[in-house]
XYZ file of C-alpha atoms in Angstrom:
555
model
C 0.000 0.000 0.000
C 1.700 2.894 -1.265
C 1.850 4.589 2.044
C 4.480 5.977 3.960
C 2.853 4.624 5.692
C 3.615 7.325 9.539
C 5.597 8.789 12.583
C 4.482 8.890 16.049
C 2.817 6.001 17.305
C 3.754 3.774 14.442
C 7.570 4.339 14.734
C 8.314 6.764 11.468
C 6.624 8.365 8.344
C 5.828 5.885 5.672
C 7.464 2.456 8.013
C 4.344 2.386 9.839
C 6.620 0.896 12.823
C 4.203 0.556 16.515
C 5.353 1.539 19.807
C 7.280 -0.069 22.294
C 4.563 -1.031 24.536
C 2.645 -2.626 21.152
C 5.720 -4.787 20.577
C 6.454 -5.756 23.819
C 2.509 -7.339 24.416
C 2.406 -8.506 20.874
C 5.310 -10.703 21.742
C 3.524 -11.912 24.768
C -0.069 -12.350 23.100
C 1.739 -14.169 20.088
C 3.773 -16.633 22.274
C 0.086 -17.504 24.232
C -1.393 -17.579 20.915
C 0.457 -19.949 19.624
C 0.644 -22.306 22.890
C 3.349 -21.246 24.866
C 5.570 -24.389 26.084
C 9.035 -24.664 27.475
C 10.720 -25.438 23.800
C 11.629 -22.505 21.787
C 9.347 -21.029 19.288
C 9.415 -18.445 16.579
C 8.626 -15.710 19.316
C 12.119 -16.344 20.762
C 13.895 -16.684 17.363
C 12.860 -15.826 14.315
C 11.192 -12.928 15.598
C 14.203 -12.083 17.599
C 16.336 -12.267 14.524
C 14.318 -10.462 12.414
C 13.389 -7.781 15.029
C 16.422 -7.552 16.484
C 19.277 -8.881 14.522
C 20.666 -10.535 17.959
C 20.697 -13.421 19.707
C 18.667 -11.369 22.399
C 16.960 -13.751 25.325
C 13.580 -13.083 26.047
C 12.440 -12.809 29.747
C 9.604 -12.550 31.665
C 8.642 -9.801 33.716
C 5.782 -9.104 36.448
C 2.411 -7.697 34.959
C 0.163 -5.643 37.264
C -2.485 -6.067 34.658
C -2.592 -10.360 34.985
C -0.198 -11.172 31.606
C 2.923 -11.536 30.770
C 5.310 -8.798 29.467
C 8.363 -9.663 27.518
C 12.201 -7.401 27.501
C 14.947 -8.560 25.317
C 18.249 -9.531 27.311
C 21.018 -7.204 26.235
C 21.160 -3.811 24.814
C 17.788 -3.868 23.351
C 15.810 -1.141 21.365
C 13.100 -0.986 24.358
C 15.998 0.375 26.482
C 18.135 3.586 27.235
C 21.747 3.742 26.781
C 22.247 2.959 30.181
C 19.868 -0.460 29.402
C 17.866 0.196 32.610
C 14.558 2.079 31.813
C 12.101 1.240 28.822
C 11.956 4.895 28.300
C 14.164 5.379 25.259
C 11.480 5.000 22.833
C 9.177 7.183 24.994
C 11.631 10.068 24.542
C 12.192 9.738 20.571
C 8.000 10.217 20.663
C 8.542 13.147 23.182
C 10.832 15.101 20.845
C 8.850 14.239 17.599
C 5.828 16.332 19.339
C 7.772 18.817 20.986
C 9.756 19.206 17.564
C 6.704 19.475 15.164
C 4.717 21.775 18.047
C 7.276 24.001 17.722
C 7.688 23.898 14.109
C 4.051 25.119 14.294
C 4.778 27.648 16.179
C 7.798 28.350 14.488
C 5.586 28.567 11.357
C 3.547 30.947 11.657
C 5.863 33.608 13.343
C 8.457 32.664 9.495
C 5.177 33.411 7.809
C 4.138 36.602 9.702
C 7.854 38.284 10.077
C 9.857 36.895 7.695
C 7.551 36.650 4.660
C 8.899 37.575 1.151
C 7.704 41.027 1.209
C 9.878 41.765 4.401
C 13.297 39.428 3.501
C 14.797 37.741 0.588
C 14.672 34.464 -0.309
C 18.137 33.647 1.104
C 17.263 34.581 4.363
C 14.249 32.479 4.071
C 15.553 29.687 2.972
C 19.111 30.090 5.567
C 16.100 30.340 8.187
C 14.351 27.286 7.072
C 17.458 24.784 6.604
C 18.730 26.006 9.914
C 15.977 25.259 12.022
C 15.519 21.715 9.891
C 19.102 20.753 11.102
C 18.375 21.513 14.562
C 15.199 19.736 14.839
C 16.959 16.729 13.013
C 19.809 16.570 15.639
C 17.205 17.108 18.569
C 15.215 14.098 17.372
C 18.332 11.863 16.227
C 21.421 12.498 17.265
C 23.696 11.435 15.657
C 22.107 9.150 13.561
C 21.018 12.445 11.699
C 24.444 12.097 10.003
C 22.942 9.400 7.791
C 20.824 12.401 6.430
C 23.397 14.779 5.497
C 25.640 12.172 3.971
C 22.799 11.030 2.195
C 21.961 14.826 0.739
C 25.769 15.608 0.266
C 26.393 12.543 -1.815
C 23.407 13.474 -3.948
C 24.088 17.170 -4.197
C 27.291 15.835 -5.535
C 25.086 13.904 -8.261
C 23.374 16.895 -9.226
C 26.111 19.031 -9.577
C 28.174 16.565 -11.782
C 26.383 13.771 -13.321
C 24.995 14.203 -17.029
C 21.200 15.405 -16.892
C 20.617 13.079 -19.272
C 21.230 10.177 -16.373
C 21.104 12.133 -13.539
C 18.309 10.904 -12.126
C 19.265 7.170 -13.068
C 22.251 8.144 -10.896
C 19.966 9.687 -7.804
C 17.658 7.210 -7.958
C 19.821 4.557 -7.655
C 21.909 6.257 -4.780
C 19.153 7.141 -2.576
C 16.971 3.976 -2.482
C 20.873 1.899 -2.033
C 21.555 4.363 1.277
C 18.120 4.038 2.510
C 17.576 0.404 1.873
C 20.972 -0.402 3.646
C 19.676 1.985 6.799
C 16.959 0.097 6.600
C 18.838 -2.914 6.653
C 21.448 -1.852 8.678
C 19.253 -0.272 11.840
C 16.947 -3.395 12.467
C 19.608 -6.729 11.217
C 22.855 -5.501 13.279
C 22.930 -2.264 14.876
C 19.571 -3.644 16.533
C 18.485 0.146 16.993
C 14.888 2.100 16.505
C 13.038 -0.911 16.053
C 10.159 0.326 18.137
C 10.773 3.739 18.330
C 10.834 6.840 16.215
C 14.489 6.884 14.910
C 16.227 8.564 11.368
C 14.990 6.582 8.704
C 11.536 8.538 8.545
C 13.508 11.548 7.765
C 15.579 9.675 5.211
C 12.592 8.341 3.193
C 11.142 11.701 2.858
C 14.226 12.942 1.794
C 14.763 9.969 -0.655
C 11.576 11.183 -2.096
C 12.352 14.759 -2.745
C 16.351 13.907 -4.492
C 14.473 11.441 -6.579
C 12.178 13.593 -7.276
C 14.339 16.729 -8.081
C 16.423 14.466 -10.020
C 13.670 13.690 -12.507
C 11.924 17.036 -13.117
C 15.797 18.787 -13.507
C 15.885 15.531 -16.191
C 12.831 16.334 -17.863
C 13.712 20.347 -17.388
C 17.316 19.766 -19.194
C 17.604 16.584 -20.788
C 14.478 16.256 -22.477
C 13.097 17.653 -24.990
C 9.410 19.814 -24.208
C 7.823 17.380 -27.004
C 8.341 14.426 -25.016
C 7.246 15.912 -21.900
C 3.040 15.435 -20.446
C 1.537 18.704 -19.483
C 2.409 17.765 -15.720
C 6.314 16.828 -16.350
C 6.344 20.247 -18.354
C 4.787 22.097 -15.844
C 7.185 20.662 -13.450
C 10.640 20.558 -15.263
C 12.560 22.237 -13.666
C 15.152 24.050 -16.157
C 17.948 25.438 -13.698
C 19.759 23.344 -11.556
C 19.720 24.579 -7.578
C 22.089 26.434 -5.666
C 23.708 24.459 -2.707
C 21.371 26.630 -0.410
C 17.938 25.677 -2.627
C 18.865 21.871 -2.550
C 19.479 22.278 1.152
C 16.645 24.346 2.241
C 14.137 22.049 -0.204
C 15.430 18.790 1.460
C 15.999 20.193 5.221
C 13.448 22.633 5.365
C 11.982 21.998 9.162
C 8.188 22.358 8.096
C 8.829 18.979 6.750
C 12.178 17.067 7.591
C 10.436 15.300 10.147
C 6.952 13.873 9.043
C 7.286 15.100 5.150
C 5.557 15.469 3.404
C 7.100 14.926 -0.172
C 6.519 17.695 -2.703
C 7.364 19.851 -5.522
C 10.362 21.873 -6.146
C 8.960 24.394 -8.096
C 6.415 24.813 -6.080
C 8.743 24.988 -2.916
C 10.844 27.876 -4.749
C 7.644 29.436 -5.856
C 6.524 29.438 -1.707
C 10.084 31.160 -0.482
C 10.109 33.661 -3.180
C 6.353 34.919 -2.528
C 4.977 33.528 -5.850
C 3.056 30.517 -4.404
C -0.326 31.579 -3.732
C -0.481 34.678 -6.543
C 0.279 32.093 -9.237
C -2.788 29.890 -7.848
C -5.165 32.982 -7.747
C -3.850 34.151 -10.761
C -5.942 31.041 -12.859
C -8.793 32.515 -11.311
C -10.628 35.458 -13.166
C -11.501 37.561 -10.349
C -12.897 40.274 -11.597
C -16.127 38.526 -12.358
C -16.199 37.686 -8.126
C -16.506 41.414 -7.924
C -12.585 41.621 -6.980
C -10.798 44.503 -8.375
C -7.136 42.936 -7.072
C -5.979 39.466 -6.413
C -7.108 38.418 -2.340
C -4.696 37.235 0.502
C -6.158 34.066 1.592
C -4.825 33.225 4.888
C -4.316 29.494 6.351
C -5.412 30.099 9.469
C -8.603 28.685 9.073
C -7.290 25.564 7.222
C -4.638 25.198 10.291
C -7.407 25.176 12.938
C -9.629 23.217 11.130
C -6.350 20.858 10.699
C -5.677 21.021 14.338
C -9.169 20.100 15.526
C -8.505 17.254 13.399
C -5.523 16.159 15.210
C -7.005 16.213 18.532
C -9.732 14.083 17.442
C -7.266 11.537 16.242
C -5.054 11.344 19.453
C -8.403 11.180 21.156
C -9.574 7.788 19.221
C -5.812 6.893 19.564
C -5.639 6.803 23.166
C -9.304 5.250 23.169
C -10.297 3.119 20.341
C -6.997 1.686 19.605
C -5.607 0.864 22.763
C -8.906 -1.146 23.063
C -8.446 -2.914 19.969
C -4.779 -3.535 19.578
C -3.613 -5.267 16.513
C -2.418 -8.224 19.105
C -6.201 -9.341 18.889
C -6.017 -10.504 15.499
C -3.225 -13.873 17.550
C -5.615 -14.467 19.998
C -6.078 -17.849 20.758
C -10.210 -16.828 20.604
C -10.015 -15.083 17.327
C -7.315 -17.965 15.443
C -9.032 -21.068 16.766
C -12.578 -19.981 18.178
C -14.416 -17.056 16.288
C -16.159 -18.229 13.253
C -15.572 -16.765 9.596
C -17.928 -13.545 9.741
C -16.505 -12.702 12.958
C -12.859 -12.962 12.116
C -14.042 -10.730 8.753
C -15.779 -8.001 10.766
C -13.100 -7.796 14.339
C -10.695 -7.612 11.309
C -12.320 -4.786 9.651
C -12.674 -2.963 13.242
C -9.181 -3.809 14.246
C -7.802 -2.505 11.650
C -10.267 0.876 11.600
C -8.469 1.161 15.145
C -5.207 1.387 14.008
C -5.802 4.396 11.778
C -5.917 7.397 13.982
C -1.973 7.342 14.418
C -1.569 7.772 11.039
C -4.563 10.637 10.709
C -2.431 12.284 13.310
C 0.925 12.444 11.940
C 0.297 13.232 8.181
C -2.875 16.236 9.565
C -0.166 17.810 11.596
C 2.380 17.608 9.310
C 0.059 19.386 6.744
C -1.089 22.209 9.420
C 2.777 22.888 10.439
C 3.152 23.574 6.393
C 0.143 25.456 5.858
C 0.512 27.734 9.081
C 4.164 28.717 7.418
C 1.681 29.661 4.330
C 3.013 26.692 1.976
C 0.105 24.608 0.439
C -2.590 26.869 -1.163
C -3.872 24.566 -4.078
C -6.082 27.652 -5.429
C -9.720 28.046 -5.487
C -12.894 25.619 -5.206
C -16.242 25.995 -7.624
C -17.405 27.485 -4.539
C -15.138 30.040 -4.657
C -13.261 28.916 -1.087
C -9.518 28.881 -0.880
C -7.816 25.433 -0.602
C -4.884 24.555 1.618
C -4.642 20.556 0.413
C -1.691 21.178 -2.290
C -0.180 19.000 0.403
C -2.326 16.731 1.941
C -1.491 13.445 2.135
C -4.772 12.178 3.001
C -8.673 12.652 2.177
C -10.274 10.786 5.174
C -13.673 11.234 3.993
C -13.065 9.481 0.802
C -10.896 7.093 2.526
C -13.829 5.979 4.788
C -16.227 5.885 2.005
C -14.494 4.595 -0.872
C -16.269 2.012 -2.700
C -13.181 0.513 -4.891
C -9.359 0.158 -3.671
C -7.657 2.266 -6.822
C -10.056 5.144 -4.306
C -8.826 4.096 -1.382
C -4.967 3.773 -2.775
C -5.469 7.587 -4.102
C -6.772 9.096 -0.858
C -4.586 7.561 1.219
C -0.621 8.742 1.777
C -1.270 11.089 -0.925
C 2.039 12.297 -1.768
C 3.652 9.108 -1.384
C 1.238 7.484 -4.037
C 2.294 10.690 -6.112
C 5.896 10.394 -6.137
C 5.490 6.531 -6.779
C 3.537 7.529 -9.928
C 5.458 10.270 -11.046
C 8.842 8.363 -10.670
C 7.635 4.417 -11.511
C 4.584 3.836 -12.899
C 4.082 6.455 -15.557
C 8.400 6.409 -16.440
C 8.405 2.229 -16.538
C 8.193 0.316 -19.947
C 6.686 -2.983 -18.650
C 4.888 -4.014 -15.369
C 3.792 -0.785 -14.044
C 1.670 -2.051 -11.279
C 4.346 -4.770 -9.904
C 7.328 -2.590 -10.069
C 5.528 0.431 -8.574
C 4.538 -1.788 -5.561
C 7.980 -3.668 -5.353
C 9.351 0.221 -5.143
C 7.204 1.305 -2.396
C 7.782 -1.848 0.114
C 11.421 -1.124 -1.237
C 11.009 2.248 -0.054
C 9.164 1.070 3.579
C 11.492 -1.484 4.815
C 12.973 -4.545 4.906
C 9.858 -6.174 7.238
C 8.256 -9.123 6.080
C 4.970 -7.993 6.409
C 5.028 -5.170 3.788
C 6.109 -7.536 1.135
C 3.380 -9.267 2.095
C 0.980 -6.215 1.965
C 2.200 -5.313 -1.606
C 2.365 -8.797 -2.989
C -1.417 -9.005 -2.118
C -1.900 -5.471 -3.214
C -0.977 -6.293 -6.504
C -3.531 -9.170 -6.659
C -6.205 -7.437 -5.186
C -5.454 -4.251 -7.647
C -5.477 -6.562 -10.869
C -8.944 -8.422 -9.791
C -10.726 -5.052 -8.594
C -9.624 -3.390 -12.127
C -10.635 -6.639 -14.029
C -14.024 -6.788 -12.059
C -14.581 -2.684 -12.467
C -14.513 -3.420 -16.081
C -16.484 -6.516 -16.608
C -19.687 -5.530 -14.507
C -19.501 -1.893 -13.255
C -21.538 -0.820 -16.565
C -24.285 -2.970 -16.322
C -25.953 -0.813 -13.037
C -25.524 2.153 -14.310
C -28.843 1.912 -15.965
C -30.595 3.301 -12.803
C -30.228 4.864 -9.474
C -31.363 2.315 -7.652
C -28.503 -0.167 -9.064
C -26.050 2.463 -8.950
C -26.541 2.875 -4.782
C -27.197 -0.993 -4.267
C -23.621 -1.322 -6.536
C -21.651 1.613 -4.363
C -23.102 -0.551 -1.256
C -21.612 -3.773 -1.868
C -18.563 -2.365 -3.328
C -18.176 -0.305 -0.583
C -18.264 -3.282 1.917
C -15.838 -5.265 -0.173
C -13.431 -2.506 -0.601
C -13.548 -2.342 3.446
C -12.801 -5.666 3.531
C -10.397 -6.204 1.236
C -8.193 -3.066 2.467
C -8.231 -4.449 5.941
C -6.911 -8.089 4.913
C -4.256 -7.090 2.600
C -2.650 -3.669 4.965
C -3.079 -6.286 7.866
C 0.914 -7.825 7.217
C 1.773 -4.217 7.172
C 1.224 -3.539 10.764
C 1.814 -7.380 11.975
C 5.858 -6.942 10.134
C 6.401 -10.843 10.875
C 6.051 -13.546 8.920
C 4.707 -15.971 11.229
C 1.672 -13.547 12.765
C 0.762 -13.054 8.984
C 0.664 -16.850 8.267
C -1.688 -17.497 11.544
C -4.065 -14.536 10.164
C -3.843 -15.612 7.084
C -4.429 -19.054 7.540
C -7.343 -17.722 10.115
C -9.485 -16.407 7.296
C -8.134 -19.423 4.921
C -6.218 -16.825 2.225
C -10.126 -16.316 1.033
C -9.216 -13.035 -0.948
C -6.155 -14.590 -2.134
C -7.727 -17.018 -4.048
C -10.664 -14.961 -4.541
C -8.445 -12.630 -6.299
C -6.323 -15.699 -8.679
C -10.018 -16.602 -9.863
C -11.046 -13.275 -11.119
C -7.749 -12.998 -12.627
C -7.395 -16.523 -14.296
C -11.290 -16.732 -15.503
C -12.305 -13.305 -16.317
C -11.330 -11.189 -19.287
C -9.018 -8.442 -18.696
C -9.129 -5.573 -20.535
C -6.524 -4.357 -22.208
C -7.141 -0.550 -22.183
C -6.191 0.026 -18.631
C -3.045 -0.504 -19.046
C -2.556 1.622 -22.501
C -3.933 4.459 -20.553
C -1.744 4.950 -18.001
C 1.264 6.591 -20.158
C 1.003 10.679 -19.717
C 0.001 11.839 -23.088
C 2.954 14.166 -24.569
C 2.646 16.785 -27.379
C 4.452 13.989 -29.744
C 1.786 11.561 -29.130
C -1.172 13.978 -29.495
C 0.246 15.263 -33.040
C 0.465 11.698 -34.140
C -3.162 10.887 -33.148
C -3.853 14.147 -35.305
C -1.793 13.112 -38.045
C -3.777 9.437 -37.633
């Protein structure tokens, strides 16, 4: 699921990691769940290996709540560096909030007194990158060196490589450092595991050098022909100064929790031209406007706020009622009947949304309350701050297919996917763009297991869409009893495939799996191997450039 999946709460931005607490009684609920004993089990190994990278021992502790709690032996990621206290992960979470509360702040008073009217855009962006570093270092330590190397190395890219393979050459670099941090931090430094630690950061900034490196390809070593109206509009045609790359990849309104965007629209936001170039498509002097308005965001940032709050509320309530260590309970594996299992899935998994809501909501307010994210002006004529949302939670919670769902949900990660795989790839856009994104994730188990299924469950919702979605379109009635069902099935579906995603192991994902007896699985190969596919969907998903539209003329 092409997700970034994700800070707080869930570890990092886009790894959708869980807390320390979560791991520690998952461990216990998956060694009852699967019998306990005196031999050793995958809870003591494989886990332990794949969490860890150690031969850690496992050891139980008191519980004032009547069940077991688990520590790992040794220098393990639930403790501090003195190994004493099971607060280590605690205080990562501690300076996330504290670092992205103060980037709020921090924010507005950039937006207010340092706004492109009253400094230049040096200053801006010296302020910016600053302020990014510090809040890196606060969170990291020195694990935020693995960031800078990481931008240096690709700065060095940019400033020497050929455009025409310069973004081969970023591409390649990035996802290599990240996917060995990724490799690195859980296999044998056995470090941020269950915590909040640097390789949030470094995906988001993976994003942005690949996606600089592409647009400055399409800006310099394409030609405009070749280009789709969105690659044109985005080329960018002038390779950054040392302080641009910086200040786009540092910048602190989104080094920590992203998100991912432009960098022509960044440069457009710290030299004043972001929101006039919006309102500027907008004829306003049929509103009854004689000059262009100042839209503010300070009604988008409260709204966004409120927003927040509710989602730490259902956090603290509706998911710590219905961890994710339900779906290994001995009850729901062995004793719960089919329907059951389907719907404590379903609510399960509803419960384990509200971390993410919170995360990617702030993240958005902390960029819109600097005045970055105007996406112009509705039919209704009300200014929109969503230029970078990364999620639509209304359309999330009612979509009635999974391409919906996919679109609505870790926005901007599902955009730089597209923009960088699946539109650019000659030949298996929908496996390679999922392979790329658990690429980008981790190294876990479980989100190979999420995308592998996503790729099934994409193929046999598109081949379905196209076999039968025309036939109730003949009346209103169908059409609602049609959005119904497909609505529950999307639901469904969503919640058994992202399932893996959350569980990480492979042995939690076979018991769930084997639970609901891999029914969408094979749900999924029978739709694929017995009804016709259509070709068309696949044809369609190339941009259309100004070479192929003057051949279809010429045609």
């Amino acid at each position: 699921m092409p997700c970034s999946l994700d800070l707080i709460f869930m570890g990092h931005c886009g790894e959708g990691e869980v807390d320390s607490d979560f791991r520690i009684s998952t461990l216990a609920a998956l060694r009852k769940a699967l019998g306990g004993g005196g031999r050793r089990h995958w809870t003591q190994r494989p886990v332990r290996r794949l969490l860890h990278g150690r031969k850690a021992g496992i050891r139980k502790l008191p519980s004032s709540e009547g069940r077991p709690s688990w520590e790992t032996s040794g220098s393990g990621a639930y403790r501090t560096r003195k190994g004493d206290d099971w607060v280590g992960g605690a205080w990562k979470e501690v300076n996330f909030v504290a670092c992205q509360l103060f980037a709020l702040f921090a924010a507005f008073w950039f937006r207010i007194y340092l706004s492109p009217g009253k400094t230049s855009p040096d200053v801006r962006h010296a302020f910016v990158t600053v302020f990014g570093i510090y809040f890196v270092i606060f969170c990291f330590g020195w694990y935020s060196v693995h960031l800078f190397v990481l931008v240096l190395m690709c700065y060095g890219i940019m400033v020497t490589a050929n455009v025409s393979s310069i973004h081969r050459y970023s591409f390649f670099v990035a996802m290599a450092y990240l996917t060995l941090c990724h490799v690195s931090r859980i296999y044998i430094f056995h470090y941020g595991i269950l915590t909040t630690d640097f390789s949030g950061p470094l995906m988001i900034v993976t994003q942005k050098i690949t996606t600089l490196a592409f647009q400055v390809h399409d800006g310099l070593g394409r030609r405009a022909e070749d280009l789709s109206a969105e690659q044109h509009r985005l080329a960018v045609k002038v390779k950054p100064s040392f302080l641009e790359y910086l200040s786009y990849l540092l910048n602190f309104m989104s080094v920590i929790a992203g998100p991912c965007n432009n960098f022509k629209d960044y440069i457009a936001f710290i030299e004043g031209r972001h929101i006039h170039t919006k309102l500027l498509e907008v004829n306003w002097k049929q509103r009854g406007f004689h000059s262009l308005p100042e839209p503010s965001p300070t009604r988008a940032v409260i709204r966004k706020l409120c927003m927040t709050l509710v989602s730490l509320l259902l956090f603290l309530t509706l998911t710590k009622s219905f961890p994710i260590t339900c779906l290994t309970d001995d009850w729901f594996v062995h004793k719960a009947n089919f329907l059951t299992r389907l719907c404590y899935l379903y609510i399960v998994m509803q419960a384990s949304k509200p971390k993410y809501y919170f995360a990617w909501t702030l993240a958005d307010a902390v960029n819109n309350a600097a005045g970055f994210g105007f996406s112009g002006v509705d039919k209704d004529g009300t200014f929109c701050w969503d230029l970078l949302s990364n999620l639509n939670i209304w359309k999330i919670e009612t979509a009635t297919s999974f391409k919906m769902y996919l679109e609505n949900w870790n926005i901007q990660t599902a955009t730089w996917l597209k923009r960088v795989c699946y539109e650019r790839v000659p030949w298996y856009p929908t496996v390679l763009t999922f392979f790329l994104s658990a690429l980008w994730h981790g190294v876990y188990p479980g989100y190979y297991f999420t995308f592998l299924t996503g790729i099934l469950v994409t193929v046999a919702a598109r081949t379905v869409r196209n076999n039968f979605r025309h036939y109730f379109r003949s009346s209103k009635a169908l059409q609602v009893a049609y959005d119904v069902v497909t609505w529950a099935v999307t639901q469904l579906a969503v919640s058994y495939t992202v399932a893996p995603f959350v569980m990480l192991a492979v042995e939690p994902t076979i018991s769930l799996y084997k639970s609901m007896y891999f029914y969408l699985h094979i749900i999924s190969l029978l739709i694929i191997l017995f009804l016709p596919i259509k070709p068309h969907a696949h044809i369609q998903r190339q941009p259309q450039t100004l070479n192929s539209i003057n051949k279809k003329k010429k045609d």
